[in-house]
Coordinates of C-alpha atoms in Angstrom, one line a residue:
X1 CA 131.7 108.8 105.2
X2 CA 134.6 110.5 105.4
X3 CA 133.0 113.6 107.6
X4 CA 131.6 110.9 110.0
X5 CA 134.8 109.2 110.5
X6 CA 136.4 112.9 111.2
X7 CA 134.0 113.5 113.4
X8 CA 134.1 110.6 115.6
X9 CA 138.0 110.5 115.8
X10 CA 137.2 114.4 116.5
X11 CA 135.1 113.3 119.6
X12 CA 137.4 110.7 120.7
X13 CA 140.3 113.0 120.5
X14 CA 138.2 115.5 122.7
X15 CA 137.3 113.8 125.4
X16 CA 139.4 114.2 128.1
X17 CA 137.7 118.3 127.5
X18 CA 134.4 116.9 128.3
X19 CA 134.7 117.6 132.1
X20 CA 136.0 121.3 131.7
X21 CA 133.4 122.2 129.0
X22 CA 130.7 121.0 131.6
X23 CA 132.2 123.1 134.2
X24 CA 132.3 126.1 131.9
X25 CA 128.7 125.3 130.7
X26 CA 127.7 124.8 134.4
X27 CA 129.8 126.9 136.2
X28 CA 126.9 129.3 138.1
X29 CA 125.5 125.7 139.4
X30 CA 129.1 124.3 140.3
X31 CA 129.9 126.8 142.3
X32 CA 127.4 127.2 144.3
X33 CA 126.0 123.8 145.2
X34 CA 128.6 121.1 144.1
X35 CA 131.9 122.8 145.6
X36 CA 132.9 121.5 148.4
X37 CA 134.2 124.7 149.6
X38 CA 131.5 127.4 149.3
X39 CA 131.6 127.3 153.2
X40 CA 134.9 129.0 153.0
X41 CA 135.2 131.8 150.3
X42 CA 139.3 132.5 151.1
X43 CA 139.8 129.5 149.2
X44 CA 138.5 131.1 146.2
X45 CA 138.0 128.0 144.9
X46 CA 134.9 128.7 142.2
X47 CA 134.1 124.8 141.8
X48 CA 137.1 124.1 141.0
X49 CA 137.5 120.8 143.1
X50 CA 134.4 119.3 141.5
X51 CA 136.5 120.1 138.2
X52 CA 139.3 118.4 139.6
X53 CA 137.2 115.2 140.5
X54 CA 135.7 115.1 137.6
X55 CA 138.8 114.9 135.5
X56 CA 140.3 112.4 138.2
X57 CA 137.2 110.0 137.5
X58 CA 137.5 110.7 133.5
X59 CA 141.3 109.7 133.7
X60 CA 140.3 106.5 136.0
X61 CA 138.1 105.6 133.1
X62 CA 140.9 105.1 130.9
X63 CA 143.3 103.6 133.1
X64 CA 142.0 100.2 133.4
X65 CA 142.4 99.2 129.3
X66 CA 145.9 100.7 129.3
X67 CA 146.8 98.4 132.9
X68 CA 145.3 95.6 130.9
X69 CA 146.8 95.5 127.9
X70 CA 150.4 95.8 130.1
X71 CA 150.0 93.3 131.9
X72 CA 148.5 91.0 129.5
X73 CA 151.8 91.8 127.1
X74 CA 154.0 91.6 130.3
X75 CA 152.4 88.4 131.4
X76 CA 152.9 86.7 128.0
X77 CA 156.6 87.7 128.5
X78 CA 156.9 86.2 131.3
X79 CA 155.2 83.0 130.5
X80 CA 157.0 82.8 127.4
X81 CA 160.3 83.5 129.4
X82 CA 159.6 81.0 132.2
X83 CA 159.0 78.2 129.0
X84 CA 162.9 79.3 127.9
X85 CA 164.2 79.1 131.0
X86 CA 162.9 75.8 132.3
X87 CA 163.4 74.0 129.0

């Protein structure tokens, strides 16, 4: 129990690596049809804004539960201070 319980908080610990394991397990296929910038080899880019996208859209997942629980909290604050204020 105790090895699945590792592994999990393992996993969850991990993830934000999920999108730069994929590009290094993908990288031949990244570079050469997702980059937006093949067309233009000075860049040197190598896939590198698909990387950058990906982590973007892995970070957006996250945001919304931390904005939630703020402004739940800050709304009770301010609930709770209105109430003090008008009584």
């Amino acid at each position: 129990m105790k090895k699945i319980l590792f592994i999990i908080a393992l996993l969850f610990f991990l993830k934000p690596l999920f999108p730069v394991l994929e590009y290094a397990l993908n990288y031949e296929y990244i570079t050469k049809v997702l980059c937006e910038n093949k067309d233009k080899p000075q860049m040197k880019c190598n896939g590198k804004c698909h990387l950058m996208k990906e982590m973007a859209k892995a970070s957006e997942n996250e945001k919304p539960l931390s904005q939630e629980k703020k402004n739940n909290a800050s709304g009770d604050r301010n609930s709770v201070y209105t109430a003090i204020v008008f009584f």
